[in-house]
CSV table of C-alpha atoms and ligand atoms in Angstrom, one decimal:
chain,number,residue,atom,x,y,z
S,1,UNK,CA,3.9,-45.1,-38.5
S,2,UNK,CA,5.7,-48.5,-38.6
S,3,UNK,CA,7.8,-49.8,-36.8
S,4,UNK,CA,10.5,-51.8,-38.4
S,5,UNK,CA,13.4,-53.8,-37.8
S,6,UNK,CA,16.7,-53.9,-40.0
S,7,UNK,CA,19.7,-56.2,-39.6
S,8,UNK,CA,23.0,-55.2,-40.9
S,9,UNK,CA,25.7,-58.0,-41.6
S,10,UNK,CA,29.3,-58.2,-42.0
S,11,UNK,CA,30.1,-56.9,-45.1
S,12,UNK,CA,27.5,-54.1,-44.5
S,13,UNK,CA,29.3,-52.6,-41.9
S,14,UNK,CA,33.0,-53.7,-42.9
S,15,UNK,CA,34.1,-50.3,-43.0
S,16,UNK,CA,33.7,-46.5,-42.3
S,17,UNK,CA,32.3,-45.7,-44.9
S,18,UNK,CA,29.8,-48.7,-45.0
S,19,UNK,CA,28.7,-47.7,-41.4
S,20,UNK,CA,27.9,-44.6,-42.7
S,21,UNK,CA,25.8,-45.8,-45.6
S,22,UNK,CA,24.1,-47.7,-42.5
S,23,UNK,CA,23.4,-44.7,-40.5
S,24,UNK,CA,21.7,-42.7,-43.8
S,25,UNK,CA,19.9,-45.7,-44.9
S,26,UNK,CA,17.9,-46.1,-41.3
S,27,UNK,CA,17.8,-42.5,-40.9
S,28,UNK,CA,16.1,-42.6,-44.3
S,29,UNK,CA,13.5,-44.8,-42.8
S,30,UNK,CA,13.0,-42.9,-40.0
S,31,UNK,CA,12.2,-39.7,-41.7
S,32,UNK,CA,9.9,-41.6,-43.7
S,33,UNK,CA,7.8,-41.5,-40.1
S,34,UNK,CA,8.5,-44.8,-39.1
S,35,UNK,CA,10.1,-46.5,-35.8
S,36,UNK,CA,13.5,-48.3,-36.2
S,37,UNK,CA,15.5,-50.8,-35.0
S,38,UNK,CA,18.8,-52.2,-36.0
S,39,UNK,CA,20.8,-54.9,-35.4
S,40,UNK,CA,24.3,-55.0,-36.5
S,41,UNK,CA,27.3,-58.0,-36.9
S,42,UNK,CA,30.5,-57.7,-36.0
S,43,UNK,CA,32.5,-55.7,-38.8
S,44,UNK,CA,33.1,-58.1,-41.6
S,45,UNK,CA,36.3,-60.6,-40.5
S,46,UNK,CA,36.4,-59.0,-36.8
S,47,UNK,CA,34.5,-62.5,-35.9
S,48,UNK,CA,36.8,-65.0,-37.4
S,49,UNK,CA,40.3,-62.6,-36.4
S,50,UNK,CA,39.3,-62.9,-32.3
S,51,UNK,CA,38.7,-66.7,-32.9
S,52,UNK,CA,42.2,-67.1,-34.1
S,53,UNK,CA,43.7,-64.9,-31.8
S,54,UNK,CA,41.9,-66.7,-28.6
S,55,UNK,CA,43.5,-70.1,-30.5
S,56,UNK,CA,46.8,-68.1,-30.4
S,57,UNK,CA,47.0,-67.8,-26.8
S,58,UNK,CA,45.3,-71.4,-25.9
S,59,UNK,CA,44.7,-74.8,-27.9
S,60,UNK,CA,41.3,-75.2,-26.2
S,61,UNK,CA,39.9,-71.9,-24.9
S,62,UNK,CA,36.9,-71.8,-22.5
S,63,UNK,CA,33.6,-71.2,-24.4
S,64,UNK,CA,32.7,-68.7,-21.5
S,65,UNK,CA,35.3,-66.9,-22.2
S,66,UNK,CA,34.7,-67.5,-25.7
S,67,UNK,CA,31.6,-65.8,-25.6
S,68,UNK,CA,33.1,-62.7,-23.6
S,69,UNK,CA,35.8,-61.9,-26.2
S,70,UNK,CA,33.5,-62.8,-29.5
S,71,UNK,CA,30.8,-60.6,-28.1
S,72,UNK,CA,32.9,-57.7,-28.1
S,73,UNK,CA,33.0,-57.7,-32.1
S,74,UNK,CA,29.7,-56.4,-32.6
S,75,UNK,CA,29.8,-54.9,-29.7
S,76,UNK,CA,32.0,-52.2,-31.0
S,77,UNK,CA,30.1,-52.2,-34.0
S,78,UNK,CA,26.9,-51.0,-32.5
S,79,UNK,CA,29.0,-48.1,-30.9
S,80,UNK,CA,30.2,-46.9,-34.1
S,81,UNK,CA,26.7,-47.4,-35.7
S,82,UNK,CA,25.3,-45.0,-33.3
S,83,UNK,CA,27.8,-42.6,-33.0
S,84,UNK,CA,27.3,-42.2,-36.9
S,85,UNK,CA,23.6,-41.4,-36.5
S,86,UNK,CA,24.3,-38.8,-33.9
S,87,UNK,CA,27.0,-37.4,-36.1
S,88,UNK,CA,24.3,-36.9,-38.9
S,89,UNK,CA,22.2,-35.4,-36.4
S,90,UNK,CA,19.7,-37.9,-35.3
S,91,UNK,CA,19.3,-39.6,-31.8
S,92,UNK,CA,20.5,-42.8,-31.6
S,93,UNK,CA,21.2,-44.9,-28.5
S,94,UNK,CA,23.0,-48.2,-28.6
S,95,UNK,CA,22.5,-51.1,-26.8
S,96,UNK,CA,24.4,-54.7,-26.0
S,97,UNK,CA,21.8,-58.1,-26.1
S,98,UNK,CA,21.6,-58.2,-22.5
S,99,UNK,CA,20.6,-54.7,-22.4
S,100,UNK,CA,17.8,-55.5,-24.7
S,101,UNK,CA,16.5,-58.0,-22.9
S,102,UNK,CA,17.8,-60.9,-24.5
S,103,UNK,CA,17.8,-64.1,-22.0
S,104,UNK,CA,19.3,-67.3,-23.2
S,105,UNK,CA,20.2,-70.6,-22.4
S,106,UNK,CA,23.6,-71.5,-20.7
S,107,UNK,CA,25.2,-73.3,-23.7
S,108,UNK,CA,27.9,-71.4,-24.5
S,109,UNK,CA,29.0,-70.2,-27.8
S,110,UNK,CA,25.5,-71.9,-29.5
S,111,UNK,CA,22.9,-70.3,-26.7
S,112,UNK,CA,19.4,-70.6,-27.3
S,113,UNK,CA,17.3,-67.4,-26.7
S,114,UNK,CA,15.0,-68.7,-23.9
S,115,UNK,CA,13.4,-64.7,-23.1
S,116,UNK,CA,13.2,-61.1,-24.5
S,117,UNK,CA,12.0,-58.7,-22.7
S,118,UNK,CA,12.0,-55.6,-24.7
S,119,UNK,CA,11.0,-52.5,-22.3
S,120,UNK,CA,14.2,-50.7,-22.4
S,121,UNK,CA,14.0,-51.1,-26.5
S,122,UNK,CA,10.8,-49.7,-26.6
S,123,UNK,CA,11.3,-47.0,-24.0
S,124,UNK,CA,14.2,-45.7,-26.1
S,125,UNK,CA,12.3,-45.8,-29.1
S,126,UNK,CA,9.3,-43.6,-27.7
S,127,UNK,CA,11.8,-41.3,-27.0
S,128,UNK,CA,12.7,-40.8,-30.1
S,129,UNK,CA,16.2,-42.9,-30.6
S,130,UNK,CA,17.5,-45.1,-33.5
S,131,UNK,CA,18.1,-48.2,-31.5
S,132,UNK,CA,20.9,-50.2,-32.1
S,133,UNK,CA,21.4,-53.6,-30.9
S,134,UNK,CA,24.2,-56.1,-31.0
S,135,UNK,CA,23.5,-59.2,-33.2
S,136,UNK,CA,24.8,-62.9,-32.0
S,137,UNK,CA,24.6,-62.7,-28.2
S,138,UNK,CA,22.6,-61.8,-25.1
S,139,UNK,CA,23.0,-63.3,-21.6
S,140,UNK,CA,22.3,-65.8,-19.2
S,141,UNK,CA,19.9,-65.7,-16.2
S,142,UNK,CA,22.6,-65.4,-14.2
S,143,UNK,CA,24.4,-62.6,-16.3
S,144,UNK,CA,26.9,-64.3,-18.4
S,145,UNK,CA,27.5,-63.2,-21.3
S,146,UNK,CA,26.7,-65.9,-24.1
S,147,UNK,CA,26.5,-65.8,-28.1
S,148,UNK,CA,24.1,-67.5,-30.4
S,149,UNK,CA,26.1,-69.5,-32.9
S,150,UNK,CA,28.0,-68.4,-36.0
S,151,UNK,CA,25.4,-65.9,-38.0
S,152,UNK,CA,23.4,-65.3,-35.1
S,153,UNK,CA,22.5,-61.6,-35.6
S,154,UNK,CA,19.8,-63.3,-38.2
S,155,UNK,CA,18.4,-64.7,-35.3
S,156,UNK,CA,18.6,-61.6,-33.1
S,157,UNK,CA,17.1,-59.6,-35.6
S,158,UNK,CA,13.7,-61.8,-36.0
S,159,UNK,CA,13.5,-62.7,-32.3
S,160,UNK,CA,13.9,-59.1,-31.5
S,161,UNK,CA,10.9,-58.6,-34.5
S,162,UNK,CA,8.7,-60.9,-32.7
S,163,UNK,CA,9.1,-59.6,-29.2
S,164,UNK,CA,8.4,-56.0,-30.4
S,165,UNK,CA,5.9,-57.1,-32.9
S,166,UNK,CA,7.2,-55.1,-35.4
S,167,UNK,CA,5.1,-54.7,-38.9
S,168,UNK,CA,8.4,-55.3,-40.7
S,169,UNK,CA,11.9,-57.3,-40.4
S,170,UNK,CA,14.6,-56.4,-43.2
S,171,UNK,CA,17.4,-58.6,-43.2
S,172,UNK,CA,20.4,-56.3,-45.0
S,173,UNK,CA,23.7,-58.5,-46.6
S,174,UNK,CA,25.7,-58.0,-50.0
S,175,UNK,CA,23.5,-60.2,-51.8
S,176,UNK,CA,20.3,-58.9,-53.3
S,177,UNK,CA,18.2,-61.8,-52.0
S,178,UNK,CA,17.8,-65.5,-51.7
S,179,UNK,CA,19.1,-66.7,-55.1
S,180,UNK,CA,18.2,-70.0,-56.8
S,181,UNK,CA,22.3,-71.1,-55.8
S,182,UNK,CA,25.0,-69.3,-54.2
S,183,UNK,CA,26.1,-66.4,-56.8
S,184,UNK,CA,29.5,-66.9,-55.9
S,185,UNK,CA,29.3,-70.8,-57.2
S,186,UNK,CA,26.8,-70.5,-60.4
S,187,UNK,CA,27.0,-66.8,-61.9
S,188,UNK,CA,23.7,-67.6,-63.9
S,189,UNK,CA,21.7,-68.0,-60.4
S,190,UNK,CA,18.5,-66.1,-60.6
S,191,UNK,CA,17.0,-64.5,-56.9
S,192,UNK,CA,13.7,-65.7,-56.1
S,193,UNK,CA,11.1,-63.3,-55.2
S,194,UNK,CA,9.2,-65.4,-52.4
S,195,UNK,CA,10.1,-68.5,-50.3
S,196,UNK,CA,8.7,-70.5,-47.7
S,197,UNK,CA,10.3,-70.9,-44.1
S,198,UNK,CA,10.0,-74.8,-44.8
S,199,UNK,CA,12.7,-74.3,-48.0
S,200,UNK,CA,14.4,-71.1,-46.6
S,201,UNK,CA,15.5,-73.7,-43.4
S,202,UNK,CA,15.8,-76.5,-45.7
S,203,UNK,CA,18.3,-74.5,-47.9
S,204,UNK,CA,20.0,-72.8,-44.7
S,205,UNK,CA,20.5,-76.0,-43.1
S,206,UNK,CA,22.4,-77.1,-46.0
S,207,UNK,CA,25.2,-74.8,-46.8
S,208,UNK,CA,23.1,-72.0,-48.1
S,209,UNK,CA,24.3,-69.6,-45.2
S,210,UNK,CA,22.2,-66.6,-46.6
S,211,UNK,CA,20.3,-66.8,-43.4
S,212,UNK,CA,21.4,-68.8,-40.0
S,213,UNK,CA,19.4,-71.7,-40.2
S,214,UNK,CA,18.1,-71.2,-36.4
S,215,UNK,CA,16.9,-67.7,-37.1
S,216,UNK,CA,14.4,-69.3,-40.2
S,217,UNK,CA,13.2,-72.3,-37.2
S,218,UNK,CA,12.3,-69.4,-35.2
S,219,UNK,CA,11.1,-67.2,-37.9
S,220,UNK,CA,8.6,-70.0,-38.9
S,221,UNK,CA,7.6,-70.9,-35.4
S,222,UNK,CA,7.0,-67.1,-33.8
S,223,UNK,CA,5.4,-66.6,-37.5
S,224,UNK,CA,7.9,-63.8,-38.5
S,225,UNK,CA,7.8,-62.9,-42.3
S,226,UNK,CA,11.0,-60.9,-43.2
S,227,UNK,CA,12.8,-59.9,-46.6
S,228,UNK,CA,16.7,-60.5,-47.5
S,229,UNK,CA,18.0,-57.8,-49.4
S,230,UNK,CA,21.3,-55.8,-50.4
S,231,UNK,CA,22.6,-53.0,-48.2
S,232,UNK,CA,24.1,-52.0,-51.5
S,233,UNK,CA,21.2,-51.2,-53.4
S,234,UNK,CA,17.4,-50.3,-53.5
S,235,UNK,CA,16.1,-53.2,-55.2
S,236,UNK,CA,13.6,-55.2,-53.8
S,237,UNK,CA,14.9,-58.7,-51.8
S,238,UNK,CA,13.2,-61.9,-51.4
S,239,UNK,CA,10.2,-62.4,-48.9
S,240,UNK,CA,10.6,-65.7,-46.4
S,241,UNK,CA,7.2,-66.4,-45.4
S,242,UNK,CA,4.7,-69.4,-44.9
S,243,UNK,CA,3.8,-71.5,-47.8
S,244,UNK,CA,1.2,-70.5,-50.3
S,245,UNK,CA,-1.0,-72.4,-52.5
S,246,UNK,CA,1.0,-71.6,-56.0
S,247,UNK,CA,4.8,-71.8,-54.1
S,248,UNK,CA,3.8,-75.9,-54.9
S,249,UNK,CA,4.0,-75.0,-58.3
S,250,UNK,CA,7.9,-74.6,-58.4
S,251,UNK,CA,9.3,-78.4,-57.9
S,252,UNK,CA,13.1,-77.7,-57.4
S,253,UNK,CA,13.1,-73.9,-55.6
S,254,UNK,CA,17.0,-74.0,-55.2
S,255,UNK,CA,20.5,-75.9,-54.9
S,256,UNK,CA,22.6,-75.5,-51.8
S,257,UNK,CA,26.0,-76.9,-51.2
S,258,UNK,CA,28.2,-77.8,-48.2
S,259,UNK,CA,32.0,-78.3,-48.5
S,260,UNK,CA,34.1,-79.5,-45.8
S,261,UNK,CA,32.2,-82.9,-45.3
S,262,UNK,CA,33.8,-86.0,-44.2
S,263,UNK,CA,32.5,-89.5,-44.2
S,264,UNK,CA,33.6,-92.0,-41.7
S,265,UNK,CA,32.6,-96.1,-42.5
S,266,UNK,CA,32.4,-98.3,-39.6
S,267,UNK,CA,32.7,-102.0,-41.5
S,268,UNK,CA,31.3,-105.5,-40.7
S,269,UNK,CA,29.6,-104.3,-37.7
S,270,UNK,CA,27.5,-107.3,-36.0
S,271,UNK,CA,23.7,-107.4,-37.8
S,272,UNK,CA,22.3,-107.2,-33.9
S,273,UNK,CA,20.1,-104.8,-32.1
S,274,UNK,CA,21.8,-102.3,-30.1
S,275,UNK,CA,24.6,-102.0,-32.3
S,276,UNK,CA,23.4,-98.6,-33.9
S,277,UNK,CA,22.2,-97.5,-30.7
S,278,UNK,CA,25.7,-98.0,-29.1
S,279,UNK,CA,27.5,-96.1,-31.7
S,280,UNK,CA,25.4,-93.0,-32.7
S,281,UNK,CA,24.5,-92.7,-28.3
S,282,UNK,CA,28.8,-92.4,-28.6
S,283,UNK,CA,28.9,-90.4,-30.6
S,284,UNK,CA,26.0,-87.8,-29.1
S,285,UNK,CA,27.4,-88.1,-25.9
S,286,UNK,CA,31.0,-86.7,-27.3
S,287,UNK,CA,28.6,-83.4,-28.4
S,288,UNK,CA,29.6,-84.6,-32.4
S,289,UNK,CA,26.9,-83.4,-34.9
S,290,UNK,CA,26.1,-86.2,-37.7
S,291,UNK,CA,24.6,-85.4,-41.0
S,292,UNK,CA,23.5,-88.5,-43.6
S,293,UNK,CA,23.7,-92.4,-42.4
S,294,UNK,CA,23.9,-95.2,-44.5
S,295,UNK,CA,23.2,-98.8,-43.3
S,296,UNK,CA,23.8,-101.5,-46.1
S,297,UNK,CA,22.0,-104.8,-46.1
S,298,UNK,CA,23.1,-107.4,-43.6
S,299,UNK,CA,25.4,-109.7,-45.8
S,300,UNK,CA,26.3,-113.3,-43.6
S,301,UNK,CA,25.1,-111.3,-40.5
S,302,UNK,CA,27.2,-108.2,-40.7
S,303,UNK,CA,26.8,-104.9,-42.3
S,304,UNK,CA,28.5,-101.8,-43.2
S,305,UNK,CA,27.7,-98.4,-41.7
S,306,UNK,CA,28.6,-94.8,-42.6
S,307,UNK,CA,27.8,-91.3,-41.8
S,308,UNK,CA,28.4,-88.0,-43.1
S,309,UNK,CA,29.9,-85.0,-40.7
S,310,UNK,CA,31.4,-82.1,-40.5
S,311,UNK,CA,35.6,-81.9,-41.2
S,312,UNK,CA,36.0,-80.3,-38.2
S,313,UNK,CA,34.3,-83.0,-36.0
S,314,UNK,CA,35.9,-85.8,-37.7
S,315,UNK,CA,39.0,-85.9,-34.7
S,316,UNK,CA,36.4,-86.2,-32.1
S,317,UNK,CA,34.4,-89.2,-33.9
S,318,UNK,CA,37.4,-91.0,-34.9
S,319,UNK,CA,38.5,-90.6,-30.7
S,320,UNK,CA,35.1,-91.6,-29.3
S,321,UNK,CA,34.8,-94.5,-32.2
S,322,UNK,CA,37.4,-96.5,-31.7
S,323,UNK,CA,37.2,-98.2,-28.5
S,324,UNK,CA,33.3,-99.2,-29.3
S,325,UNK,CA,34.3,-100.4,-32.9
S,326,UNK,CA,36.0,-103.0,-30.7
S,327,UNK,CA,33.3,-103.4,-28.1
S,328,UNK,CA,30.7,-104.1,-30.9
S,329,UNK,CA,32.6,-106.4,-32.7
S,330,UNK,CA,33.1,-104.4,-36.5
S,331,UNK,CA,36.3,-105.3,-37.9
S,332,UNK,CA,37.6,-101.6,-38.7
S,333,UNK,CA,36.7,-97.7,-39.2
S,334,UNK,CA,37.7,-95.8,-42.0
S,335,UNK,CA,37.5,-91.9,-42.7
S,336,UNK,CA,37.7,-89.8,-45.6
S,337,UNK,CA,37.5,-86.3,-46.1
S,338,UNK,CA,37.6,-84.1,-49.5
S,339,UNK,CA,34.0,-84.8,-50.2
S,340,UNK,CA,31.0,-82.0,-50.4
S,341,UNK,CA,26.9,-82.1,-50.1
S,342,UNK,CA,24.9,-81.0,-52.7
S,343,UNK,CA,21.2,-80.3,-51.9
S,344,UNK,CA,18.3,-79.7,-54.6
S,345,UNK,CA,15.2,-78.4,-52.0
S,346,UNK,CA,11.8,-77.2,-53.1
S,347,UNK,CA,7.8,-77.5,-51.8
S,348,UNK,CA,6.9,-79.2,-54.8
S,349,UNK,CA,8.9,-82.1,-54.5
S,350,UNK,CA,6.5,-83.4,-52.3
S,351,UNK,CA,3.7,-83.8,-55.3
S,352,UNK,CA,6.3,-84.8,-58.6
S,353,UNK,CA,7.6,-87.3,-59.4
S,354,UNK,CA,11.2,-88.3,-61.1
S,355,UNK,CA,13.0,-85.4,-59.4
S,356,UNK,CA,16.0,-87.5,-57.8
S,357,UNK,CA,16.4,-89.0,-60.9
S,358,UNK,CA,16.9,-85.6,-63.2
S,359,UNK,CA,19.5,-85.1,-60.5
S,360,UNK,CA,21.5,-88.3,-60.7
S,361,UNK,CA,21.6,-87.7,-64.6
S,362,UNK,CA,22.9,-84.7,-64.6
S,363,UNK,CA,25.6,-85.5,-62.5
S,364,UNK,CA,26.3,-88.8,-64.3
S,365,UNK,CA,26.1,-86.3,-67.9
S,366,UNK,CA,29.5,-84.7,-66.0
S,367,UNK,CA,30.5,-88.1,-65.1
S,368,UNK,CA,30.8,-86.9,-61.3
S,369,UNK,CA,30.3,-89.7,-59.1
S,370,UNK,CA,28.1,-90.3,-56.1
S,371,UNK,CA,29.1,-91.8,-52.6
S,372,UNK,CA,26.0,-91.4,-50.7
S,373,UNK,CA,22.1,-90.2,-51.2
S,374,UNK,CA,19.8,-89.0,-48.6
S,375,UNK,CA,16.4,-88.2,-49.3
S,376,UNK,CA,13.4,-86.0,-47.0
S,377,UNK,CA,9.9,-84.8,-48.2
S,378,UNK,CA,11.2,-81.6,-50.0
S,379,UNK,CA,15.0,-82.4,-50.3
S,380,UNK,CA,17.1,-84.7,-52.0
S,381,UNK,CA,20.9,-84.6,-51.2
S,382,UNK,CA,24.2,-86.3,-52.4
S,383,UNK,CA,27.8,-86.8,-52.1
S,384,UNK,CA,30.5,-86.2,-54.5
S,385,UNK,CA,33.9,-85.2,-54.6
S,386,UNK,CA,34.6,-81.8,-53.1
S,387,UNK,CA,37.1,-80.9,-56.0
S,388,UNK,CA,34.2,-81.0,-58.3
S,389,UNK,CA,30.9,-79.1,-56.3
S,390,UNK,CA,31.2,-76.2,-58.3
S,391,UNK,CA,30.9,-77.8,-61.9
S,392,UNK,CA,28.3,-79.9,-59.9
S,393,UNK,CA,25.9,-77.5,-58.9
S,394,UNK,CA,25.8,-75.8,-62.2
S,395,UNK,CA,25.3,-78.8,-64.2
S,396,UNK,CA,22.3,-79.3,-61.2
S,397,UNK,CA,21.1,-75.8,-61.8
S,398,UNK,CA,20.9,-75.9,-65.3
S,399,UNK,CA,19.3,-79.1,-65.3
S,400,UNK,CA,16.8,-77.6,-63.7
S,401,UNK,CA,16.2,-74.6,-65.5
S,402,UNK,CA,16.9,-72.8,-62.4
S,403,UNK,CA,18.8,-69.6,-64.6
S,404,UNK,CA,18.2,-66.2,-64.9
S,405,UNK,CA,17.4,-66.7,-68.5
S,406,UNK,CA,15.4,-69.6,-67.9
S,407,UNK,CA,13.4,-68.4,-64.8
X,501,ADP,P1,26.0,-61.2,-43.7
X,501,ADP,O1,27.4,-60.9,-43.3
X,501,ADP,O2,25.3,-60.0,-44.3
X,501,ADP,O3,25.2,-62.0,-42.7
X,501,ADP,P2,26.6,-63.7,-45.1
X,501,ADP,O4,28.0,-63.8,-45.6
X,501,ADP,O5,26.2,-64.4,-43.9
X,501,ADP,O6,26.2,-62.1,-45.0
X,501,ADP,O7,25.5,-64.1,-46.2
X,501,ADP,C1,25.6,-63.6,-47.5
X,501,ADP,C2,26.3,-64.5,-48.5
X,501,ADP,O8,25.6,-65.8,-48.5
X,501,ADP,C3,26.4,-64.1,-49.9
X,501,ADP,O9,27.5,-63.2,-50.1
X,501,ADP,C4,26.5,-65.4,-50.7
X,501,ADP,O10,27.8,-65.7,-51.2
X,501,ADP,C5,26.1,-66.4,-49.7
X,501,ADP,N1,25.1,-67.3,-50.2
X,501,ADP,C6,25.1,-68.7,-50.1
X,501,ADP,N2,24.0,-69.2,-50.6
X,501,ADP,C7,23.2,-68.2,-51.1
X,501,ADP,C8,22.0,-68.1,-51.8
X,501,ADP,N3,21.3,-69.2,-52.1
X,501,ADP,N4,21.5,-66.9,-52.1
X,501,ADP,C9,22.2,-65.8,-51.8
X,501,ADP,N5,23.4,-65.8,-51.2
X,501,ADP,C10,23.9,-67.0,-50.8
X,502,LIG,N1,29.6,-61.9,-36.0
X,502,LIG,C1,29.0,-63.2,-36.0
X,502,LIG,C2,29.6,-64.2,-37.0
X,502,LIG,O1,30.5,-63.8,-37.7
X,502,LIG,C3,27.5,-63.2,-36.1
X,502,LIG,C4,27.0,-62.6,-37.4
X,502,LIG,O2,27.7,-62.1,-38.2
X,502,LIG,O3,25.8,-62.9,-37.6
X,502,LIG,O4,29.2,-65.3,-37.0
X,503,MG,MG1,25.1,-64.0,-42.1
């Protein structure tokens, strides 16, 4: 007997019916003798609708109470879940993430799981329940309810696997795996059979939202292998694991891309020390999250600096910037928006040679232009034009025979 773990997103249980294809799919598992767990998401939109209606009644809602009214969405979902089991005839009990066990931090809306403690999971499961947890949220110490970041039932799913040790964690979505680019953005994308947590998190962390990028960091720390496959079907996913010898073998393992960037250039800022301290310790202070920098060389003792963000944050940097663009002495700040990341990420980078530059010709071959590079040992990323990410990331992906034809 195993005892196994299966996560259910959005789109999985967007409906009735889809909630019942949950309930026979895990009872199926059961009757095959093994123990099961499920975690489910909200129902597929139920996330994004509260977030707009909280914005309907305030400008600038509390994230504690944030947390109360988003944690409701999969809350009803794991109600539904179970009463479908029951109505098929099996025992099912469900439960909410503090009921599980699941401690976290206090930072609202983006809590970190600090404990689990998994008693009442496993108690329910000896006595012969399905047991069905709420994704994306547990509580704090002192019992407020708090949720994990957007796509956080990834992360419930393999921290709730680890606690229980279970022999097996299936991640469930309407993709059949981790595919070599976003199947909605190159058609010809092939799924790869097995990855390592290094690209998984790599790809996660930019734009490839597959997986939450904090459920893969805890995944690779607590040593949690798990498969992503389709809800839809029986075919087999992809396996996130730790690196093997012949994974090395595959340079470029995947393209990922992130659209709503923005890029903000602070200009003739004083060549001194302190002067990038001052503005990126601003800028960490106001809570905004900064992706690619890019100092130029000092030219008559001043330089140029700009960083990459997210849209959304641009407001908030352009707020806390200006008063220390004055302070330091750069003459002005400019912002743009419209622009999008593309990532190429694999192992193997690390050991060939001439990768970037594949990439920068196949981007010039479509005449697409790049604003900024950024390079780490397994990932090389640029940005380009928003308008134009699509045709980019095919002309990437075929570059680097990355197709189903070619794979
Ligand atoms: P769930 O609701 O099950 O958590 P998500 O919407 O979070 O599902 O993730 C699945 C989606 O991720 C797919 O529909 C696909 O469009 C998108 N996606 C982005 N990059 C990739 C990739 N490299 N491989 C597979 N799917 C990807
Ligand atoms: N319902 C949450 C979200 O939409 C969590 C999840 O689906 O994983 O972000
Ligand atoms: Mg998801």
């Amino acid at each position: 007997m195993a005892l196994i773990v299966q996560k259910f997103g959005g789109t999985s249980v967007g409906n009735p019916e889809r909630i019942l294809n949950v309930a026979r799919r895990v009872i199926e598992t059961q009757s095959q003798g093994n123990q099961v767990v499920v975690v489910v998401s909200a129902m597929s939109g139920v996330t994004d609708n509260l977030i707009k209606l909280a914005r309907d009644v305030s400008p600038n809602p509390s994230e504690r109470e944030m947390d109360v009214l988003l944690a409701t969405g999969e809350q009803t979902t794991i109600a539904l879940t179970a009463m479908a089991i029951a109505g098929l005839g099996k025992k099912a009990v469900s439960l909410t993430g503090a009921q599980a066990g699941i401690v976290t931090s206090e930072t609202h809306t983006k809590a970190k799981i600090a404990t689990i403690s998994p008693e009442r999971v496993l108690e329910a499961l000896e006595e012969g329940n399905i047991v069905i947890i709420a994704g994306f949220q547990g509580e704090t110490a002192e019992g407020s309810i708090t949720t994990l970041g957007r796509g956080g039932s990834d992360l419930t799913a393999i921290a709730i696997s680890a606690a229980i040790k279970a022999d097996l964690c299936q991640i469930f979505t309407d993709v059949d795996g981790v595919y070599t680019c976003d199947p909605r953005i190159v058609k010809n994308a092939s799924k790869i059979q097995e990855i390592s947590y290094d690209e998984m998190l790599e790809m996660a962390s930019s734009g490839s939202k597959v997986m939450q990028s904090r459920s893969v960091e805890f995944a690779k720390k607590f040593g949690v292998t798990f498969e992503v496959r389709s809800s839809f079907n029986y075919n087999p996913g992809t396996i996130v694991k730790e690196e093997t010898e012949s994974m090395e073998a595959v340079v470029v393992r995947g393209v990922s891309i992130e659209k709503n960037q923005a890029k903000v250039t602070i200009s003739h800022v004083p060549d001194k020390p302190g002067t990038a301290a001052r503005i990126f310790t601003t800028l960490a202070t106001s809570g905004v999250i900064i992706d690619m920098i890019v100092q130029n060389v000092s030219v008559e003792g001043s330089t140029d600096i700009s960083f990459t963000l997210s849209k959304d944050e641009l407001p908030k940097a352009k707020a806390a910037l200006e008063p220390v663009v004055k302070e330091v002495g750069a003459s002005a700040l400019h912002s743009q928006d419209g622009i999008a990341k593309l990532s190429i990420v694999g192992i193997g980078m690390r050991s060939h040679s001439g990768v970037a530059a594949k990439l920068f010709e196949s981007l010039s071959a479509g005449s697409i232009n790049i604003q900024m590079i950024s390079t780490s040992e397994i990932k090389t990323a640029v940005i380009i034009e928003e308008g134009r990410i699509a045709e980019a990331a095919n002309l990437v992906h075929e570059a680097f025979h990355l197709g189903q034809a070619s794979a």
